[in-house]
């Protein structure tokens, strides 16, 4: 983490709040991923070690969690905003945008600490510790632990490790740094059992997950000479594969791996909730020449340069046209966005 002067000041202010305050609520983004959960558990472990009262919050809409995260120690967990919210310090973890938190009551905390690594974080906290060079939010939590002299228990170390490996794609993405590996080493020393974690996260796979991957690969689409590689999964695909929503996790890495791909897109039809029938789009870039967070932001989403997402009401054809133009604007600005007018 290269910490700017502002970053250093923010870190000190966050450490002071943690030392001085007594009651906390820990919150993360909707559809929590490995980093969201690892950061929650890491921060809870840190506060507990200091004798503070803290609870983790996850909306009941996000429960049960994806199968691979169900063994995580999410205790004490609440699913309704607490009545004493105005007396608590609320810590938002791994959340670039407060609109990704459905429960508005959570904004009513005495202090709002925004701890995150998304470069497009909107700075919604009363105190913002945003470190875009951190590989994951769990890395920032781990750094705060160091700042307060707390050594993680094996269970907390495992949760932080899950944040680290999921956000770095198992140490494969460009956010992987010497510091990420130093963190991994420290977490292994704190008791992480590497093969057990990887088996639970990436193997031990229900049949429906492999069926869903097969369906996605069978109807792969490529546009503009393969620069855009895309697959769409309908609600019916999930039903016939007997797949839970989270089973599509990881499919985009297969699309991204395909030779010639500049941007991979996985489109999933939402089968429940307020946005039922709309599509959640995940984007991954393979290099520096396309910033997919720009494309996601144009549709009200966000993310990182090489991993971003949004939810949209556009239909299939409109979505493809939008993506092709948005990608061409970055890859071929000289063409003035005319790529989508040409045949695929
Ligand atoms: P995903 O494709 O869901 O794995 O998300 C990749 C990245 O994009 C993550 O860093 C998310 O935080 C971010 N992201 C995904 N969906 C949204 C959204 N609707 N709004 C803001 N950021 C998002
Ligand atoms: Mn996340
Ligand atoms: Mn993250």
CSV table of C-alpha atoms and ligand atoms in Angstrom, one decimal:
chain,number,residue,atom,x,y,z
A,1,UNK,CA,0.0,0.0,0.0
A,2,UNK,CA,1.6,3.3,-1.0
A,3,UNK,CA,0.0,5.6,1.6
A,4,UNK,CA,-0.3,9.2,0.7
A,5,UNK,CA,0.0,12.0,3.3
A,6,UNK,CA,-3.8,12.1,3.3
A,7,UNK,CA,-3.9,8.3,3.6
A,8,UNK,CA,-1.5,8.4,6.6
A,9,UNK,CA,-3.7,11.0,8.3
A,10,UNK,CA,-6.8,9.0,7.6
A,11,UNK,CA,-5.2,5.9,9.0
A,12,UNK,CA,-4.3,7.7,12.2
A,13,UNK,CA,-7.8,9.0,12.5
A,14,UNK,CA,-9.3,5.6,12.0
A,15,UNK,CA,-6.9,4.1,14.6
A,16,UNK,CA,-8.0,6.8,17.0
A,17,UNK,CA,-11.7,6.1,16.4
A,18,UNK,CA,-11.1,2.4,17.0
A,19,UNK,CA,-9.2,3.1,20.2
A,20,UNK,CA,-11.8,5.6,21.5
A,21,UNK,CA,-15.2,4.3,20.5
A,22,UNK,CA,-16.9,1.4,22.3
A,23,UNK,CA,-19.8,0.2,20.1
A,24,UNK,CA,-19.5,-0.7,16.5
A,25,UNK,CA,-21.5,-2.0,13.6
A,26,UNK,CA,-19.7,-3.6,10.6
A,27,UNK,CA,-21.3,-3.4,7.2
A,28,UNK,CA,-20.3,-4.4,3.7
A,29,UNK,CA,-21.7,-4.3,0.2
A,30,UNK,CA,-24.7,-6.3,-1.0
A,31,UNK,CA,-23.9,-9.8,-2.4
A,32,UNK,CA,-20.8,-10.0,-0.2
A,33,UNK,CA,-17.8,-11.6,-1.8
A,34,UNK,CA,-14.7,-13.1,-0.1
A,35,UNK,CA,-13.1,-9.8,0.5
A,36,UNK,CA,-16.3,-8.3,1.9
A,37,UNK,CA,-16.7,-11.2,4.4
A,38,UNK,CA,-13.0,-11.5,5.2
A,39,UNK,CA,-12.9,-7.8,6.0
A,40,UNK,CA,-16.0,-8.0,8.2
A,41,UNK,CA,-14.6,-10.9,10.2
A,42,UNK,CA,-11.1,-9.4,10.3
A,43,UNK,CA,-12.5,-6.1,11.7
A,44,UNK,CA,-14.7,-7.9,14.2
A,45,UNK,CA,-11.6,-9.9,15.3
A,46,UNK,CA,-9.6,-6.7,15.7
A,47,UNK,CA,-12.4,-4.9,17.8
A,48,UNK,CA,-13.0,-8.0,19.9
A,49,UNK,CA,-9.3,-8.3,20.7
A,50,UNK,CA,-9.5,-4.7,22.0
A,51,UNK,CA,-12.5,-5.5,24.1
A,52,UNK,CA,-14.9,-3.5,22.0
A,53,UNK,CA,-18.6,-4.4,21.3
A,54,UNK,CA,-19.1,-5.1,17.6
A,55,UNK,CA,-21.7,-6.8,15.5
A,56,UNK,CA,-21.6,-7.7,11.8
A,57,UNK,CA,-24.6,-6.8,9.6
A,58,UNK,CA,-25.7,-8.7,6.5
A,59,UNK,CA,-29.1,-8.1,5.0
A,60,UNK,CA,-31.4,-11.2,5.1
A,61,UNK,CA,-31.7,-10.8,1.3
A,62,UNK,CA,-28.0,-11.9,1.1
A,63,UNK,CA,-28.5,-15.0,3.2
A,64,UNK,CA,-27.8,-17.8,3.0
A,65,UNK,CA,-24.3,-17.0,1.8
A,66,UNK,CA,-22.8,-18.8,-1.2
A,67,UNK,CA,-21.9,-22.3,-0.2
A,68,UNK,CA,-18.1,-21.7,-0.1
A,69,UNK,CA,-18.5,-19.0,2.5
A,70,UNK,CA,-20.9,-20.7,4.9
A,71,UNK,CA,-18.1,-22.0,7.2
A,72,UNK,CA,-16.9,-18.5,8.0
A,73,UNK,CA,-17.3,-17.4,11.6
A,74,UNK,CA,-19.9,-14.7,11.2
A,75,UNK,CA,-20.9,-14.3,14.8
A,76,UNK,CA,-22.5,-12.1,16.1
A,77,UNK,CA,-24.4,-11.4,13.0
A,78,UNK,CA,-27.5,-9.2,12.7
A,79,UNK,CA,-29.8,-8.8,9.7
A,80,UNK,CA,-31.8,-5.8,10.9
A,81,UNK,CA,-30.4,-2.3,11.6
A,82,UNK,CA,-30.1,-2.0,15.4
A,83,UNK,CA,-32.1,0.5,17.4
A,84,UNK,CA,-29.1,2.1,18.9
A,85,UNK,CA,-27.5,2.9,15.5
A,86,UNK,CA,-27.1,6.6,16.4
A,87,UNK,CA,-24.8,5.7,19.2
A,88,UNK,CA,-22.6,3.4,17.2
A,89,UNK,CA,-19.6,3.9,14.9
A,90,UNK,CA,-20.6,2.2,11.7
A,91,UNK,CA,-17.6,0.8,9.7
A,92,UNK,CA,-18.3,0.2,6.0
A,93,UNK,CA,-15.9,-2.2,4.5
A,94,UNK,CA,-15.1,-2.9,0.8
A,95,UNK,CA,-17.9,-0.7,-0.2
A,96,UNK,CA,-17.1,1.8,-3.0
A,97,UNK,CA,-20.5,3.4,-3.1
A,98,UNK,CA,-23.1,3.8,-0.3
A,99,UNK,CA,-25.9,3.0,-2.8
A,100,UNK,CA,-24.6,-0.6,-2.7
A,101,UNK,CA,-26.0,-0.8,0.9
A,102,UNK,CA,-29.7,-1.4,0.8
A,103,UNK,CA,-30.6,-0.5,4.4
A,104,UNK,CA,-30.6,3.3,4.6
A,105,UNK,CA,-30.9,3.3,8.4
A,106,UNK,CA,-27.2,2.2,8.5
A,107,UNK,CA,-26.2,5.7,7.4
A,108,UNK,CA,-27.5,7.0,10.8
A,109,UNK,CA,-24.4,6.0,12.8
A,110,UNK,CA,-22.5,8.5,15.1
A,111,UNK,CA,-19.5,8.1,12.9
A,112,UNK,CA,-19.3,6.5,9.4
A,113,UNK,CA,-15.9,5.0,8.7
A,114,UNK,CA,-15.4,4.1,5.1
A,115,UNK,CA,-12.6,1.6,4.7
A,116,UNK,CA,-12.1,0.4,1.1
A,117,UNK,CA,-9.8,-0.1,-1.8
A,118,UNK,CA,-12.0,0.8,-4.8
A,119,UNK,CA,-10.4,3.7,-6.7
A,120,UNK,CA,-13.8,5.1,-7.5
A,121,UNK,CA,-14.9,5.1,-3.9
A,122,UNK,CA,-17.3,8.1,-3.5
A,123,UNK,CA,-16.0,9.1,-0.1
A,124,UNK,CA,-19.3,8.8,1.6
A,125,UNK,CA,-18.0,8.4,5.2
A,126,UNK,CA,-17.4,11.0,7.9
A,127,UNK,CA,-13.9,9.5,7.8
A,128,UNK,CA,-12.6,7.8,4.6
A,129,UNK,CA,-9.6,5.4,4.5
A,130,UNK,CA,-9.5,4.5,0.8
A,131,UNK,CA,-6.3,2.8,-0.4
A,132,UNK,CA,-6.6,2.0,-4.1
A,133,UNK,CA,-3.2,0.3,-4.0
A,134,UNK,CA,-4.3,-2.2,-1.4
A,135,UNK,CA,-5.0,-5.5,-3.1
A,136,UNK,CA,-8.1,-6.0,-1.0
A,137,UNK,CA,-9.9,-4.4,1.9
A,138,UNK,CA,-8.7,-7.3,4.0
A,139,UNK,CA,-5.2,-6.0,3.5
A,140,UNK,CA,-6.2,-2.6,5.0
A,141,UNK,CA,-7.8,-4.3,7.9
A,142,UNK,CA,-4.6,-6.4,8.4
A,143,UNK,CA,-2.5,-3.2,8.3
A,144,UNK,CA,-4.8,-1.7,11.0
A,145,UNK,CA,-4.3,-4.8,13.1
A,146,UNK,CA,-0.6,-4.3,12.9
A,147,UNK,CA,-1.1,-0.6,13.9
A,148,UNK,CA,-2.9,-1.7,17.1
A,149,UNK,CA,-0.6,-4.6,17.9
A,150,UNK,CA,-3.3,-7.3,17.4
A,151,UNK,CA,-2.3,-10.7,16.0
A,152,UNK,CA,-5.2,-12.5,14.3
A,153,UNK,CA,-6.5,-15.8,15.6
A,154,UNK,CA,-6.3,-18.7,13.1
A,155,UNK,CA,-10.0,-18.3,12.2
A,156,UNK,CA,-9.6,-14.5,11.7
A,157,UNK,CA,-6.4,-15.1,9.7
A,158,UNK,CA,-8.3,-17.6,7.5
A,159,UNK,CA,-11.0,-15.0,6.8
A,160,UNK,CA,-8.5,-12.3,5.9
A,161,UNK,CA,-6.7,-14.9,3.7
A,162,UNK,CA,-10.0,-15.6,1.8
A,163,UNK,CA,-10.3,-11.8,1.2
A,164,UNK,CA,-6.8,-11.8,-0.2
A,165,UNK,CA,-7.0,-14.8,-2.5
A,166,UNK,CA,-10.4,-14.0,-3.9
A,167,UNK,CA,-9.6,-10.3,-4.7
A,168,UNK,CA,-6.2,-11.1,-6.2
A,169,UNK,CA,-7.5,-14.1,-8.2
A,170,UNK,CA,-5.2,-16.4,-6.2
A,171,UNK,CA,-2.3,-13.9,-6.6
A,172,UNK,CA,-2.8,-13.6,-10.3
A,173,UNK,CA,-4.2,-10.1,-10.9
A,174,UNK,CA,-2.2,-6.9,-11.2
A,175,UNK,CA,-3.2,-5.9,-7.7
A,176,UNK,CA,-0.9,-8.6,-6.4
A,177,UNK,CA,2.1,-6.9,-4.7
A,178,UNK,CA,5.1,-7.9,-2.5
A,179,UNK,CA,2.9,-6.7,0.3
A,180,UNK,CA,0.1,-9.1,-0.6
A,181,UNK,CA,2.6,-11.9,-0.3
A,182,UNK,CA,4.0,-10.6,3.0
A,183,UNK,CA,0.4,-10.5,4.3
A,184,UNK,CA,-0.1,-14.1,3.1
A,185,UNK,CA,3.1,-15.2,4.9
A,186,UNK,CA,2.0,-13.5,8.1
A,187,UNK,CA,-1.5,-15.2,7.9
A,188,UNK,CA,0.1,-18.6,7.3
A,189,UNK,CA,2.2,-18.0,10.4
A,190,UNK,CA,-1.1,-17.1,12.2
A,191,UNK,CA,-2.5,-20.6,11.4
A,192,UNK,CA,-4.1,-20.6,7.9
A,193,UNK,CA,-4.3,-24.1,6.5
A,194,UNK,CA,-3.8,-23.4,2.8
A,195,UNK,CA,-5.0,-26.7,1.1
A,196,UNK,CA,-8.2,-26.7,3.3
A,197,UNK,CA,-9.1,-23.2,2.3
A,198,UNK,CA,-8.5,-23.7,-1.4
A,199,UNK,CA,-10.4,-27.0,-1.4
A,200,UNK,CA,-13.4,-25.3,0.2
A,201,UNK,CA,-13.3,-22.2,-2.1
A,202,UNK,CA,-12.4,-23.6,-5.5
A,203,UNK,CA,-13.1,-27.3,-5.4
A,204,UNK,CA,-15.7,-29.4,-3.5
A,205,UNK,CA,-18.0,-28.3,-6.3
A,206,UNK,CA,-21.6,-29.2,-6.6
A,207,UNK,CA,-22.5,-30.7,-10.0
A,208,UNK,CA,-24.8,-27.8,-10.9
A,209,UNK,CA,-21.8,-25.5,-10.9
A,210,UNK,CA,-20.0,-27.4,-13.5
A,211,UNK,CA,-23.3,-27.8,-15.5
A,212,UNK,CA,-23.7,-24.0,-15.5
A,213,UNK,CA,-20.1,-23.5,-16.7
A,214,UNK,CA,-20.8,-26.0,-19.5
A,215,UNK,CA,-23.9,-24.0,-20.5
A,216,UNK,CA,-22.0,-20.7,-20.5
A,217,UNK,CA,-19.2,-22.1,-22.6
A,218,UNK,CA,-21.6,-23.7,-25.1
A,219,UNK,CA,-23.1,-20.4,-26.0
A,220,UNK,CA,-20.1,-18.2,-25.9
A,221,UNK,CA,-20.2,-15.1,-28.1
A,222,UNK,CA,-17.3,-13.2,-29.5
A,223,UNK,CA,-17.4,-9.7,-31.1
A,224,UNK,CA,-15.0,-7.4,-32.8
A,225,UNK,CA,-12.4,-10.1,-33.7
A,226,UNK,CA,-12.7,-11.6,-30.2
A,227,UNK,CA,-12.0,-8.4,-28.3
A,228,UNK,CA,-15.3,-8.8,-26.5
A,229,UNK,CA,-15.9,-12.4,-25.2
A,230,UNK,CA,-19.3,-12.7,-23.7
A,231,UNK,CA,-21.7,-15.3,-22.3
A,232,UNK,CA,-25.3,-14.9,-21.0
A,233,UNK,CA,-27.1,-17.1,-18.5
A,234,UNK,CA,-30.9,-16.9,-18.2
A,235,UNK,CA,-32.9,-17.6,-15.1
A,236,UNK,CA,-34.0,-20.8,-17.0
A,237,UNK,CA,-30.4,-21.9,-17.4
A,238,UNK,CA,-29.9,-21.6,-13.6
A,239,UNK,CA,-33.1,-23.6,-13.1
A,240,UNK,CA,-32.3,-26.4,-15.5
A,241,UNK,CA,-28.7,-26.7,-14.1
A,242,UNK,CA,-30.2,-26.8,-10.6
A,243,UNK,CA,-27.7,-24.0,-9.9
A,244,UNK,CA,-27.8,-21.3,-7.1
A,245,UNK,CA,-27.1,-17.8,-8.1
A,246,UNK,CA,-23.5,-17.9,-6.8
A,247,UNK,CA,-22.6,-20.9,-9.0
A,248,UNK,CA,-21.8,-18.5,-11.8
A,249,UNK,CA,-18.8,-17.2,-9.8
A,250,UNK,CA,-15.6,-18.0,-11.6
A,251,UNK,CA,-17.1,-18.5,-15.1
A,252,UNK,CA,-15.9,-15.1,-16.1
A,253,UNK,CA,-12.3,-16.2,-15.5
A,254,UNK,CA,-12.7,-18.8,-18.2
A,255,UNK,CA,-14.0,-16.1,-20.7
A,256,UNK,CA,-11.2,-13.8,-19.7
A,257,UNK,CA,-8.6,-16.5,-20.4
A,258,UNK,CA,-9.6,-16.9,-24.0
A,259,UNK,CA,-6.9,-15.8,-26.5
A,260,UNK,CA,-7.5,-12.3,-28.0
A,261,UNK,CA,-10.0,-11.2,-25.4
A,262,UNK,CA,-9.7,-7.6,-24.3
A,263,UNK,CA,-12.9,-7.6,-22.2
A,264,UNK,CA,-14.9,-10.5,-20.9
A,265,UNK,CA,-18.5,-10.1,-20.0
A,266,UNK,CA,-20.8,-12.4,-18.1
A,267,UNK,CA,-24.4,-11.5,-18.2
A,268,UNK,CA,-26.8,-13.1,-15.7
A,269,UNK,CA,-30.6,-12.7,-15.5
A,270,UNK,CA,-31.7,-11.9,-11.9
A,271,UNK,CA,-34.4,-14.3,-10.9
A,272,UNK,CA,-35.4,-12.7,-7.6
A,273,UNK,CA,-35.5,-9.4,-5.7
A,274,UNK,CA,-36.4,-5.9,-6.8
A,275,UNK,CA,-34.5,-6.1,-10.0
A,276,UNK,CA,-35.9,-9.5,-11.1
A,277,UNK,CA,-35.7,-9.9,-14.9
A,278,UNK,CA,-32.9,-7.3,-15.2
A,279,UNK,CA,-29.3,-8.4,-15.9
A,280,UNK,CA,-26.2,-8.3,-13.7
A,281,UNK,CA,-23.2,-7.8,-15.9
A,282,UNK,CA,-19.7,-8.7,-14.7
A,283,UNK,CA,-16.8,-7.2,-16.7
A,284,UNK,CA,-13.1,-8.1,-16.7
A,285,UNK,CA,-10.3,-6.5,-18.7
A,286,UNK,CA,-7.1,-8.5,-19.6
A,287,UNK,CA,-4.8,-5.5,-19.9
A,288,UNK,CA,-4.3,-1.8,-19.3
A,289,UNK,CA,-5.9,-0.6,-22.5
A,290,UNK,CA,-9.5,-0.9,-21.3
A,291,UNK,CA,-10.7,0.5,-17.9
A,292,UNK,CA,-13.9,-1.5,-17.3
A,293,UNK,CA,-14.9,0.6,-14.3
A,294,UNK,CA,-15.6,3.5,-16.7
A,295,UNK,CA,-17.9,1.2,-18.7
A,296,UNK,CA,-19.7,0.0,-15.5
A,297,UNK,CA,-20.0,3.5,-14.2
A,298,UNK,CA,-21.8,4.7,-17.4
A,299,UNK,CA,-24.5,2.2,-16.4
A,300,UNK,CA,-24.7,3.1,-12.7
A,301,UNK,CA,-22.3,0.5,-11.5
A,302,UNK,CA,-18.6,0.6,-10.7
A,303,UNK,CA,-15.5,-1.4,-9.6
A,304,UNK,CA,-11.9,-1.5,-10.5
A,305,UNK,CA,-10.0,-0.9,-13.8
A,306,UNK,CA,-9.9,-4.6,-14.5
A,307,UNK,CA,-12.9,-5.9,-12.7
A,308,UNK,CA,-16.2,-4.1,-12.5
A,309,UNK,CA,-19.9,-4.7,-12.7
A,310,UNK,CA,-23.4,-3.2,-13.1
A,311,UNK,CA,-27.0,-4.1,-13.2
A,312,UNK,CA,-29.1,-3.0,-16.2
A,313,UNK,CA,-32.6,-3.1,-17.7
A,314,UNK,CA,-31.1,-3.1,-21.3
A,315,UNK,CA,-32.2,-6.1,-23.4
A,316,UNK,CA,-29.6,-8.5,-24.9
A,317,UNK,CA,-29.2,-6.6,-28.2
A,318,UNK,CA,-28.9,-3.2,-26.6
A,319,UNK,CA,-26.4,-4.5,-24.1
A,320,UNK,CA,-24.1,-5.9,-26.7
A,321,UNK,CA,-24.3,-2.7,-28.7
A,322,UNK,CA,-23.5,-0.6,-25.6
A,323,UNK,CA,-20.6,-2.8,-24.6
A,324,UNK,CA,-19.1,-2.8,-28.2
A,325,UNK,CA,-19.3,1.0,-28.4
A,326,UNK,CA,-17.9,1.5,-24.9
A,327,UNK,CA,-15.0,-0.8,-25.5
A,328,UNK,CA,-14.2,0.6,-28.9
A,329,UNK,CA,-14.2,4.2,-27.5
A,330,UNK,CA,-11.3,3.1,-25.3
A,331,UNK,CA,-9.5,0.7,-27.6
A,332,UNK,CA,-10.0,2.6,-30.9
A,333,UNK,CA,-10.8,6.2,-30.1
A,334,UNK,CA,-9.9,7.1,-33.7
A,335,UNK,CA,-12.9,5.2,-34.9
A,336,UNK,CA,-15.2,7.5,-32.9
A,337,UNK,CA,-17.3,4.7,-31.4
A,338,UNK,CA,-18.5,3.4,-34.8
A,339,UNK,CA,-17.4,-0.2,-34.1
A,340,UNK,CA,-20.9,-1.4,-33.0
A,341,UNK,CA,-22.4,-0.3,-36.4
A,342,UNK,CA,-20.2,-2.9,-38.1
A,343,UNK,CA,-21.1,-6.6,-38.3
A,344,UNK,CA,-19.7,-8.8,-35.5
B,1,LIG,P1,-18.3,-8.9,-9.9
B,1,LIG,O1,-18.2,-8.9,-11.3
B,1,LIG,O2,-19.6,-8.9,-9.3
B,1,LIG,O3,-17.3,-9.9,-9.3
B,1,LIG,O4,-17.7,-7.5,-9.4
B,1,LIG,C1,-16.4,-7.0,-9.8
B,1,LIG,C2,-16.1,-5.7,-9.2
B,1,LIG,O5,-17.0,-4.7,-9.6
B,1,LIG,C3,-16.1,-5.7,-7.7
B,1,LIG,O6,-15.0,-5.0,-7.2
B,1,LIG,C4,-17.4,-5.0,-7.3
B,1,LIG,O7,-17.2,-4.2,-6.2
B,1,LIG,C5,-17.7,-4.1,-8.5
B,1,LIG,N1,-19.1,-4.1,-8.8
B,1,LIG,C6,-19.9,-5.1,-9.3
B,1,LIG,N2,-21.2,-4.7,-9.4
B,1,LIG,C7,-21.2,-3.4,-9.0
B,1,LIG,C8,-22.3,-2.4,-8.9
B,1,LIG,N3,-23.5,-2.7,-9.3
B,1,LIG,N4,-21.9,-1.2,-8.4
B,1,LIG,C9,-20.7,-0.9,-8.1
B,1,LIG,N5,-19.6,-1.7,-8.2
B,1,LIG,C10,-19.9,-3.0,-8.6
B,2,LIG,MN1,-16.0,-6.9,-2.7
B,3,LIG,MN1,-12.5,-5.9,-2.4
